[in-house]
Short mmCIF file of C-alpha atoms in Angstrom, two decimals:
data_model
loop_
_atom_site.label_atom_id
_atom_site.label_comp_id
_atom_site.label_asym_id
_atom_site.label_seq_id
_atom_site.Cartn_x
_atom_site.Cartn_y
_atom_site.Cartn_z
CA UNK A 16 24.11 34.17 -50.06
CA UNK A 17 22.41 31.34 -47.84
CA UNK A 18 19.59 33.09 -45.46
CA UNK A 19 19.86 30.55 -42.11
CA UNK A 20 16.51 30.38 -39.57
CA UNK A 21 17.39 29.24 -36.53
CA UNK A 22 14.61 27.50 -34.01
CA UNK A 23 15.29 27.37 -30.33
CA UNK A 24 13.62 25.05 -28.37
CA UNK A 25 14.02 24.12 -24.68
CA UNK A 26 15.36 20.73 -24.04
CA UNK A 27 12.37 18.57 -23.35
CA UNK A 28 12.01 18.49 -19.67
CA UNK A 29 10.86 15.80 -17.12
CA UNK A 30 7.51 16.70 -16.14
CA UNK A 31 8.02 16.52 -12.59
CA UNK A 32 10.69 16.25 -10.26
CA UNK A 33 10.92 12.64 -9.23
CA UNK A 34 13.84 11.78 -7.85
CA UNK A 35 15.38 8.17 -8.37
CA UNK A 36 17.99 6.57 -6.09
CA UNK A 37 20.71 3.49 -6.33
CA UNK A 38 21.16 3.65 -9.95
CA UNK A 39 23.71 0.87 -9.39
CA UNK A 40 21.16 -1.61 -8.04
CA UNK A 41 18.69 -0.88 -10.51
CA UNK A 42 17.94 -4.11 -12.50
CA UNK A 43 16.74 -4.34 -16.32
CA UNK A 44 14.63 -7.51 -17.03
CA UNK A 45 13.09 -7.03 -20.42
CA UNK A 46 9.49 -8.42 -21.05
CA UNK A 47 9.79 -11.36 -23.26
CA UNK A 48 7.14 -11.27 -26.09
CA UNK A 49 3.91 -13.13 -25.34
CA UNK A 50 4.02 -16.54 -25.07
CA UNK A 51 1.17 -19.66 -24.68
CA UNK A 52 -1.61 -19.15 -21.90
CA UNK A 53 -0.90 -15.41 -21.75
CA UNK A 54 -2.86 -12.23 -23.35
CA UNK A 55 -1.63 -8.58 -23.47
CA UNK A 56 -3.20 -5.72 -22.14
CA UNK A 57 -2.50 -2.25 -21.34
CA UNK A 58 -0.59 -0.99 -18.54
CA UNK A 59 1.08 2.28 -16.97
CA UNK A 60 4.79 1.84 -15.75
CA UNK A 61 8.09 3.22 -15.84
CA UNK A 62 10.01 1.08 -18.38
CA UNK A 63 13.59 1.97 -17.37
CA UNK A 64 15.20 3.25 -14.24
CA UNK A 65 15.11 6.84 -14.60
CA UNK A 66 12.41 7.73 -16.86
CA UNK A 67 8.70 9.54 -16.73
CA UNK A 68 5.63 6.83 -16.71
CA UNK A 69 4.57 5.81 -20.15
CA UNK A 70 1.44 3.41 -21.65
CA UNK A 71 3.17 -0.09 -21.85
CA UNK A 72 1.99 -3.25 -23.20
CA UNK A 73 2.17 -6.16 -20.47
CA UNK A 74 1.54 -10.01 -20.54
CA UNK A 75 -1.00 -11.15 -18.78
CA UNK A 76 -1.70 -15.35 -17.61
CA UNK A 77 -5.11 -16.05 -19.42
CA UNK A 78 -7.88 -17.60 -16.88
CA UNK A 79 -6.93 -20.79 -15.44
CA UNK A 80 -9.08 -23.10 -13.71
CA UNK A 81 -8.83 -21.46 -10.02
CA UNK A 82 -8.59 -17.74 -11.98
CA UNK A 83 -10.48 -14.44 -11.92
CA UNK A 84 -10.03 -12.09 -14.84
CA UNK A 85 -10.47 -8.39 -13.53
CA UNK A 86 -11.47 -5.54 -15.20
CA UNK A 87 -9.78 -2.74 -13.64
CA UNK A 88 -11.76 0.40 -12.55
CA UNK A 89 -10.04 1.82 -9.91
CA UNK A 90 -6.24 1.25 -8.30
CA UNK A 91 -4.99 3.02 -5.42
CA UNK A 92 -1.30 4.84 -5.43
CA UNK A 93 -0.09 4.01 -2.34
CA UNK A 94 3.13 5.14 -1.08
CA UNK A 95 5.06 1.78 -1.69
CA UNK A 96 4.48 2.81 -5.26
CA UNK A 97 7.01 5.66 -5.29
CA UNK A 98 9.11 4.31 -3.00
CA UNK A 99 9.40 0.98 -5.59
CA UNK A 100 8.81 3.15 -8.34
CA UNK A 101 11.98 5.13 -7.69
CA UNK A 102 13.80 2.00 -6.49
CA UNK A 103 14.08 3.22 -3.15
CA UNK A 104 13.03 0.34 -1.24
CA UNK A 105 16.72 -1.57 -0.52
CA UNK A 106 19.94 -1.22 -0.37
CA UNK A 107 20.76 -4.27 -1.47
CA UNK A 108 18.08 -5.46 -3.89
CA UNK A 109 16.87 -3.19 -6.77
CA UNK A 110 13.90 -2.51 -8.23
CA UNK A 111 13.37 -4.37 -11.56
CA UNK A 112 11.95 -2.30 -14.70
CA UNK A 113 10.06 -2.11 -16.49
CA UNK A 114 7.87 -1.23 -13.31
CA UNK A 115 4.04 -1.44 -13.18
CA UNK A 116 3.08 -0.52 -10.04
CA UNK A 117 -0.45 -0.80 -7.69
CA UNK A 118 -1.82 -3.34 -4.82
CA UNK A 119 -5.23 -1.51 -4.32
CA UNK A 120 -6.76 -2.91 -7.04
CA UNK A 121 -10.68 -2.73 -7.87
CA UNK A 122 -12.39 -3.69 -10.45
CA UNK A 123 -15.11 -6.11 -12.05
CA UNK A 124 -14.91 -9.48 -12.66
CA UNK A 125 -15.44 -10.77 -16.22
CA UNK A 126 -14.60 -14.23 -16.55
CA UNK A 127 -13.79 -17.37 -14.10
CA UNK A 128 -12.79 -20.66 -14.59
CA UNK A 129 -14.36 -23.75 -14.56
CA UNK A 130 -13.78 -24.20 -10.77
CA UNK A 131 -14.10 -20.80 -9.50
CA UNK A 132 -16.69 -20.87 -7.12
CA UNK A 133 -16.50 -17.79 -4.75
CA UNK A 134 -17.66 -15.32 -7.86
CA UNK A 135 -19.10 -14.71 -11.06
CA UNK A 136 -19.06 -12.17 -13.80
CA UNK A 137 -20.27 -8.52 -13.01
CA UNK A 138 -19.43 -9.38 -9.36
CA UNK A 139 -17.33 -5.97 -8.13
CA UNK A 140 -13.81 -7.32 -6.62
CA UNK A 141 -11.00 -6.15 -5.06
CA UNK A 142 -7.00 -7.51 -4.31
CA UNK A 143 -4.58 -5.89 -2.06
CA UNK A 144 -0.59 -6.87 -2.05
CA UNK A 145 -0.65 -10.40 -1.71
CA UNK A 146 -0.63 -12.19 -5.29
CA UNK A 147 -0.10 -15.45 -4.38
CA UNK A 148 1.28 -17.78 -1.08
CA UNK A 149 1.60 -21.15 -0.40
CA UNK A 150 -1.67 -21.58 1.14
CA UNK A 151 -0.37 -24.93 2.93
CA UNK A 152 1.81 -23.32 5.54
CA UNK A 153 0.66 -22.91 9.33
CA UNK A 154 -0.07 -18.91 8.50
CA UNK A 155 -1.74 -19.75 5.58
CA UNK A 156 -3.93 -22.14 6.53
CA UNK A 157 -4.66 -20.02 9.54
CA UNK A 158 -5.68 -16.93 7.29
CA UNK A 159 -2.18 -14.93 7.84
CA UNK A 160 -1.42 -15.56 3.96
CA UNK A 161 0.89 -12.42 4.63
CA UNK A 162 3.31 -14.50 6.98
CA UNK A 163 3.57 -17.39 4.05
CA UNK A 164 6.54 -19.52 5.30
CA UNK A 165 7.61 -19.78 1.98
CA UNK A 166 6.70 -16.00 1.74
CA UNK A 167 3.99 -14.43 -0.32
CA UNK A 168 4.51 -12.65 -3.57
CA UNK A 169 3.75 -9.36 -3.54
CA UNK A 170 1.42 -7.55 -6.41
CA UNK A 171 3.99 -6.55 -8.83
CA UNK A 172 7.92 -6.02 -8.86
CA UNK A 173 7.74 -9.93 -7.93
CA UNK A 174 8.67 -13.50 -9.27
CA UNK A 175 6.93 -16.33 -9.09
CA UNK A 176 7.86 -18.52 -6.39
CA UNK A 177 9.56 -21.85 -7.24
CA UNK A 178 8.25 -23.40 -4.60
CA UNK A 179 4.83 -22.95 -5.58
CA UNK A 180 2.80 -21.05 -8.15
CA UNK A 181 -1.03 -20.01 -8.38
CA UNK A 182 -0.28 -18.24 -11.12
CA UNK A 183 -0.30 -18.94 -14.76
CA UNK A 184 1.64 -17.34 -18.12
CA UNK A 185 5.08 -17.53 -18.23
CA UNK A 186 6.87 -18.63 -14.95
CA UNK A 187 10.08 -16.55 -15.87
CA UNK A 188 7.89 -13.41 -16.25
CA UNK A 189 7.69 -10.69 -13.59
CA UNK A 190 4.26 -9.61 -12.57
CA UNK A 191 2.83 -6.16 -13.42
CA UNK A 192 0.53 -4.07 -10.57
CA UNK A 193 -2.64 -2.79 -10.94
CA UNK A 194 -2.14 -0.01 -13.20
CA UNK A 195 -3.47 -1.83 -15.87
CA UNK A 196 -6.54 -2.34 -18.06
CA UNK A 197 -7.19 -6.25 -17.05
CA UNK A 198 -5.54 -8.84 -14.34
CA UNK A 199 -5.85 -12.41 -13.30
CA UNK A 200 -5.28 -14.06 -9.71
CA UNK A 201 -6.43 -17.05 -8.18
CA UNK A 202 -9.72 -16.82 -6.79
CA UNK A 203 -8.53 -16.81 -2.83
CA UNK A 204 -6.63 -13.72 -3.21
CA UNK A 205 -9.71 -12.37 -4.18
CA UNK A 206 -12.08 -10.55 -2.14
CA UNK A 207 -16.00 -9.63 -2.68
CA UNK A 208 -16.62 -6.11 -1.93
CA UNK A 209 -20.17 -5.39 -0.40
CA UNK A 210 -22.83 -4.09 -2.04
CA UNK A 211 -23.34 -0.14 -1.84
CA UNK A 212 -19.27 0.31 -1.38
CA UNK A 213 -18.24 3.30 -3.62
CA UNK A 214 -15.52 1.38 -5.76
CA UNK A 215 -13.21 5.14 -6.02
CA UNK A 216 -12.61 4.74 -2.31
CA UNK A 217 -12.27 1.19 -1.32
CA UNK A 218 -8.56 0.76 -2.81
CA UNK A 219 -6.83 2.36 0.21
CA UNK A 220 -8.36 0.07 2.27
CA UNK A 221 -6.87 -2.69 0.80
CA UNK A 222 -3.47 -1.11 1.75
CA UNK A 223 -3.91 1.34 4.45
CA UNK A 224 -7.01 0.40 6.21
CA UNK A 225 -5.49 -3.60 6.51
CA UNK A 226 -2.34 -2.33 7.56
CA UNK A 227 -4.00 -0.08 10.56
CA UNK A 228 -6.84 -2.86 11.05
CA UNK A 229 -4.27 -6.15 11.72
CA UNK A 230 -2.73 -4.78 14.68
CA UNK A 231 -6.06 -3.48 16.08
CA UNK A 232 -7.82 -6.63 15.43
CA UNK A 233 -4.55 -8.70 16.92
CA UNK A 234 -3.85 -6.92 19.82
CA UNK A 235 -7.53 -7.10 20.82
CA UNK A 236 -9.19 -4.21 19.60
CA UNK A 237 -11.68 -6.16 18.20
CA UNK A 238 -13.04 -7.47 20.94
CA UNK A 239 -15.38 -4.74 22.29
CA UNK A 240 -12.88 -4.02 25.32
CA UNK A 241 -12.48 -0.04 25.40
CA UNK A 242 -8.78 1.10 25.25
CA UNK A 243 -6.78 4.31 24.70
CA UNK A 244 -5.40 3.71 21.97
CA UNK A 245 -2.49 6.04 19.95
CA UNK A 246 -1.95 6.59 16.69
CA UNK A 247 1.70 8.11 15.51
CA UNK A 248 1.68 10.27 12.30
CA UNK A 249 -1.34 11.90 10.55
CA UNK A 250 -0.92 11.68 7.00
CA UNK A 251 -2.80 8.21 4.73
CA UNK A 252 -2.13 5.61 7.04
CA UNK A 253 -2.80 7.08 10.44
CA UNK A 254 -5.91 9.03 9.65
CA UNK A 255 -7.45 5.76 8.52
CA UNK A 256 -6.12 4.27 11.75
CA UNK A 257 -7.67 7.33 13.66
CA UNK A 258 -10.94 6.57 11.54
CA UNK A 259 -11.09 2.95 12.70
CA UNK A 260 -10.06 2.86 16.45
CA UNK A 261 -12.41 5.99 16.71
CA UNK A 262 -15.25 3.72 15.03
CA UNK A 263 -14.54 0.62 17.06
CA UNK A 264 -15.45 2.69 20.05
CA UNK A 265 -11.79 3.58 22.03
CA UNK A 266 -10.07 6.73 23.10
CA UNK A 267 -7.59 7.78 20.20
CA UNK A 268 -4.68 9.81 20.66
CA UNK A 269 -2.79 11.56 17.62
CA UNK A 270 0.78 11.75 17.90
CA UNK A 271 2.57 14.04 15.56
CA UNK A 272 5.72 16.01 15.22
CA UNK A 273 3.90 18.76 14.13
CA UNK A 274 1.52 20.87 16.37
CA UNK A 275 0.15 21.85 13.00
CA UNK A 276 -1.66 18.52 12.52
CA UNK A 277 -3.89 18.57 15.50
CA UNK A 278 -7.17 20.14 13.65
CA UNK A 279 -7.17 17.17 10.93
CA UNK A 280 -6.28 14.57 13.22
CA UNK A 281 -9.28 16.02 15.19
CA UNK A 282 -11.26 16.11 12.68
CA UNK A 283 -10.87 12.45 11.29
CA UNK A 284 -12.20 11.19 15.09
CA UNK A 285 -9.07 11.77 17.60
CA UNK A 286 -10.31 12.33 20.87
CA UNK A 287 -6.91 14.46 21.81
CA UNK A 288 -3.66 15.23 21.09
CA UNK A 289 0.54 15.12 21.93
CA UNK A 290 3.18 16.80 19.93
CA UNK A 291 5.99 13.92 20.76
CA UNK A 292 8.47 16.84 20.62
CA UNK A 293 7.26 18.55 23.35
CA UNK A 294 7.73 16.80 26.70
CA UNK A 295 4.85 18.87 28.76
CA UNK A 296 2.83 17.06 25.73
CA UNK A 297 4.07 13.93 26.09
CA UNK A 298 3.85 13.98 30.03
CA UNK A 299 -0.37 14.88 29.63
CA UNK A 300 -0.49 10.76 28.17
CA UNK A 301 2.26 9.65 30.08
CA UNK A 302 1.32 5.68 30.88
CA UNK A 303 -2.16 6.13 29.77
CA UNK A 304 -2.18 4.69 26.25
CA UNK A 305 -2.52 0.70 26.01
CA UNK A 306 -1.54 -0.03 22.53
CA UNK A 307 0.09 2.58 19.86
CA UNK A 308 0.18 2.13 16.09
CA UNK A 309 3.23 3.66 14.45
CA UNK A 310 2.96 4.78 11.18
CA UNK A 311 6.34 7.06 10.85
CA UNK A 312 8.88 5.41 7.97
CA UNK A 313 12.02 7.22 8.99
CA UNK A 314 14.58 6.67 12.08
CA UNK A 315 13.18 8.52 14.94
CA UNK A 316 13.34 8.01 18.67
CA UNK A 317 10.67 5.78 20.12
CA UNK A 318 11.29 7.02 23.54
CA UNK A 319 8.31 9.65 23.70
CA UNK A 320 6.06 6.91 23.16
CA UNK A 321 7.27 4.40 25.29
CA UNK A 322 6.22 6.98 28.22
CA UNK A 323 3.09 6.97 27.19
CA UNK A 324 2.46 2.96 27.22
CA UNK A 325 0.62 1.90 30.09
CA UNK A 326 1.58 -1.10 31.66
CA UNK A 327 1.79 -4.10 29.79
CA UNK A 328 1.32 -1.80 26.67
CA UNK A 329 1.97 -2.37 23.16
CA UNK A 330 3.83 -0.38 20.67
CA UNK A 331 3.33 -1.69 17.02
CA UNK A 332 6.15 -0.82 14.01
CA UNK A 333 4.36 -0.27 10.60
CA UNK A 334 6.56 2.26 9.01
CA UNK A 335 9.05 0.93 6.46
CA UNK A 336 11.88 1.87 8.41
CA UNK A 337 15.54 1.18 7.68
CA UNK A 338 18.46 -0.31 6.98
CA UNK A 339 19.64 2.00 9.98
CA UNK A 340 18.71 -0.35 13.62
CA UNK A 341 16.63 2.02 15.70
CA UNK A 342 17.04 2.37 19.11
CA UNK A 343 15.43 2.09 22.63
CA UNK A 344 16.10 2.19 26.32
CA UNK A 345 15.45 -1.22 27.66
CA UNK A 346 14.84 -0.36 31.33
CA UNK A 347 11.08 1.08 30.89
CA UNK A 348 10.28 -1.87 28.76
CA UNK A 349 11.28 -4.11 32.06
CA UNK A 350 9.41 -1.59 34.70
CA UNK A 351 6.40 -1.33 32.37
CA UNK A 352 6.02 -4.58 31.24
CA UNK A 353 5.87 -3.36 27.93
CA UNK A 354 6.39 -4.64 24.06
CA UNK A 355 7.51 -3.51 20.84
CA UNK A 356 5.93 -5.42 17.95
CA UNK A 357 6.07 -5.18 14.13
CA UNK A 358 2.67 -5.69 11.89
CA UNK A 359 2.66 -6.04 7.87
CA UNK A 360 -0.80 -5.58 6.19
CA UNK A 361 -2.77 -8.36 6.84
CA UNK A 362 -4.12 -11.79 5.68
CA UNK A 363 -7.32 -12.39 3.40
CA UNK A 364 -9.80 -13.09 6.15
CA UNK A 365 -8.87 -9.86 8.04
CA UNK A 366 -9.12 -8.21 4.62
CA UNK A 367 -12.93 -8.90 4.28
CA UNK A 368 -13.82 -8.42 7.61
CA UNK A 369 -12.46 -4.50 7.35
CA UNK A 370 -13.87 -4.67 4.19
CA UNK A 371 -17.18 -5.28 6.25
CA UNK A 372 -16.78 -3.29 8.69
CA UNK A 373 -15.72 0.25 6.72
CA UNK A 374 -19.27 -0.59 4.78
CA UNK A 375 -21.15 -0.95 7.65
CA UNK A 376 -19.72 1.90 9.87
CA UNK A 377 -19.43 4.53 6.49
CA UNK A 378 -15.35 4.30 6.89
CA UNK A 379 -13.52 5.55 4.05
CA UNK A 380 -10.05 7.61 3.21
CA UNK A 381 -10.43 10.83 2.03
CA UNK A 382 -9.42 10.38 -1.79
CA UNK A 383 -8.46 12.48 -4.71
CA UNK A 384 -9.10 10.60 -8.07
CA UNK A 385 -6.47 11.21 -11.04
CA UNK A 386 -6.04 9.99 -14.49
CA UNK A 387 -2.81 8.45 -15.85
CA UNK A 388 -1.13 11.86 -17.42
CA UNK A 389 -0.52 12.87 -13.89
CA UNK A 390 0.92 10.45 -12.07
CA UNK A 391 4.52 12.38 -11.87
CA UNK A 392 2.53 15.33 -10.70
CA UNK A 393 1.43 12.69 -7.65
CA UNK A 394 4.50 10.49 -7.41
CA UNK A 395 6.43 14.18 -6.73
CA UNK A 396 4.15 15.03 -4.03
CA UNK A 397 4.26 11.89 -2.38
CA UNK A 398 7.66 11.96 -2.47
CA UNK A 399 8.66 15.19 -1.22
CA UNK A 400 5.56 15.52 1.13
CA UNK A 401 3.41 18.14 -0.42
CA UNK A 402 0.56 15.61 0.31
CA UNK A 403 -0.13 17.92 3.62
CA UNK A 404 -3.70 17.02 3.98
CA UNK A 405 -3.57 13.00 3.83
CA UNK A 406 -5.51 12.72 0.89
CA UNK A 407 -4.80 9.44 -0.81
CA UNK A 408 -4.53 9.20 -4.40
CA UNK A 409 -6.74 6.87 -6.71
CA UNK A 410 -5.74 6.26 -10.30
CA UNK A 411 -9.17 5.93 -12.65
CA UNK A 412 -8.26 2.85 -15.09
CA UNK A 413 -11.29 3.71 -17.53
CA UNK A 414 -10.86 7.20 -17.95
CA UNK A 415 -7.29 6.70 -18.28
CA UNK A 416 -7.38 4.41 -21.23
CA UNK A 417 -9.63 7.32 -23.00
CA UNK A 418 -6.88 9.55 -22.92
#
């Protein structure tokens, strides 16, 4: 007689419930092994489409003679992180994996080349989602490296361009984000941060704040001119929006779908109020507002705010929004005199002067620092909006690599 134990043990689950899309346009581009004028270093991605996060090791290009080699302390998750992440950013062009996400990168410089002039080791440093650009263009030259004619390459998920390349390593390599331990760029995509800034919360800014600052600084913000100014959605991007028009001395409205979010958009500087689902709302800031930043990345009707656009007014598209075309009724844009723009982050110059400005005026998102173990936990609340108090999320690189 044979005496049989049996063990049960539950399948091993995913931690969290992130949810991936397109499987079909999903693209596998394995990392070839490290080849001359590259180093490896450690990095936090998703290796293949469906899968949890897991330590990888990445190739990095070793300093050239234009290059900064960061030490990473500090990289923001933004939302473009879960929406790449998960490969939900197209419909017609897939994410590739292995994934290492992060443009909010902060860290410490500790080495240059030869004819880096801008910094030098220990200096604290900061890049956002441009990696590299042309840099001979019209918008490049002009300090809109965002609006490359050739096109920039973003952080990570990216190729280098065959056009042009200011970066070194392998030119058939992807390039990894900032959820790493070390990373290299070309010293004008790098930006000084000033003196006193708390490094955990100056990676949204290189994301969020530049995508809220751009428009306010282009549509004349800037200047000194007082305007009423609205801001559409109050969750990462539009508090720090709220935050910034407040500071730069205008009249902000909040706009929201939710009467719920009127105490914290109050409470991050807005000087009132409209629930865009309510038309007695609406009509209290009907024709009063002269520019409106909108931050909501789903199809929605624009026509609530285009009442409230005074004449000649402004209504700026940040929200990732499609492949759906939105709609509008052209006949108040005629009788108003009014516009509908588009804005995407912002170029290097702009960067630093925010930079500046968030120093000088105490601006800052309101953050919740995390280690690499939970990222799922964060990637499933960004995703399925349990983030309900616009905190943005800010991976620690050192204390990661000690787990």
């Amino acid at each position: 007689l044979y005496t049989i134990k049996f063990e049960l043990r539950a399948p091993h689950p995913r931690r969290k419930d992130m949810k991936f899309s397109n499987a079909n346009l999903a693209r596998s581009r394995p990392l070839p092994p490290c080849g001359e004028g590259e180093f490896e270093t450690t990095a936090w991605g998703i290796e293949n489409f469906g899968e949890d996060f897991k330590t990888l090791t990445v190739p990095k290009p070793e300093v050239g003679e234009r290059d900064v080699r960061i030490e990473m302390k500090f990289c923001g998750i933004c939302h473009t992180d879960v929406h790449m992440c998960l490969n939900e950013m197209s419909d017609t062009d897939g994410t590739m994996y292995p994934v290492v996400p992060g443009h909010e990168l902060v860290g410490t410089v500790s080495e240059v080349g030869s004819g880096v002039t801008k910094f030098k080791p220990g200096d604290n440093v900061a890049v956002g989602c441009i990696r590299d650009s042309c840099l001979q263009c019209q918008p490049c030259r002009e300090g809109d490296e965002n609006y490359c004619d050739k096109k920039f390459v973003h952080t990570y998920n990216t190729l280098k361009s065959k056009e042009y390349s200011h970066i070194g390593g392998n030119q058939e390599t992807q390039n990894f984000g900032g959820y790493t331990k070390f990373d290299v760029f070309h010293e004008h995509f790098v930006l000084k941060i000033p003196e006193g800034m708390p490094l955990d919360k100056t990676p949204p800014i290189l994301c969020a704040g530049i995508t809220m600052w751009s428009p306010l600084e282009h549509w004349g913000a800037t200047r000194g001119e007082k305007m009423n100014i609205g801001v559409v959605g109050v969750g990462g991007l539009g508090t720090m929006g709220i935050k910034l028009a407040a500071a730069l001395g205008h009249r902000v409205v909040a706009i929201s779908t939710s009467p719920n979010k009127e105490q914290i958009a109050l409470e991050k500087g807005a000087h009132g109020f409209v629930v865009s689902r309510d038309p007695s709302s609406v009509k209290k800031e009907e024709k009063q507002l002269n520019l409106i930043l909108n931050t909501v990345s789903a199809n929605h009707s624009i026509a609530p705010y285009v009442k409230m656009l005074a004449t000649n007014g402004v209504l700026v598209q940040l929200g990732c929004v499609g492949p759906k075309p939105m709609e509008y009724e052209q006949l108040p844009m005629m009788f108003g005199r009014l516009s509908i723009a588009g804005s995407l982050i912002g170029g290097i110059p702009a960067t630093a002067k925010l930079l500046e400005f968030c120093q000088a005026h105490d601006i800052y998102p309101d953050i919740e620092v995390v280690t690499a173990d939970k990222l799922e936990e964060v990637y499933d609340k960004l995703q399925n909006c349990r983030n309900t108090n616009a905190t943005r999320y800010v991976l620690d690189i050192k204390k990661s690599l000690e787990l």
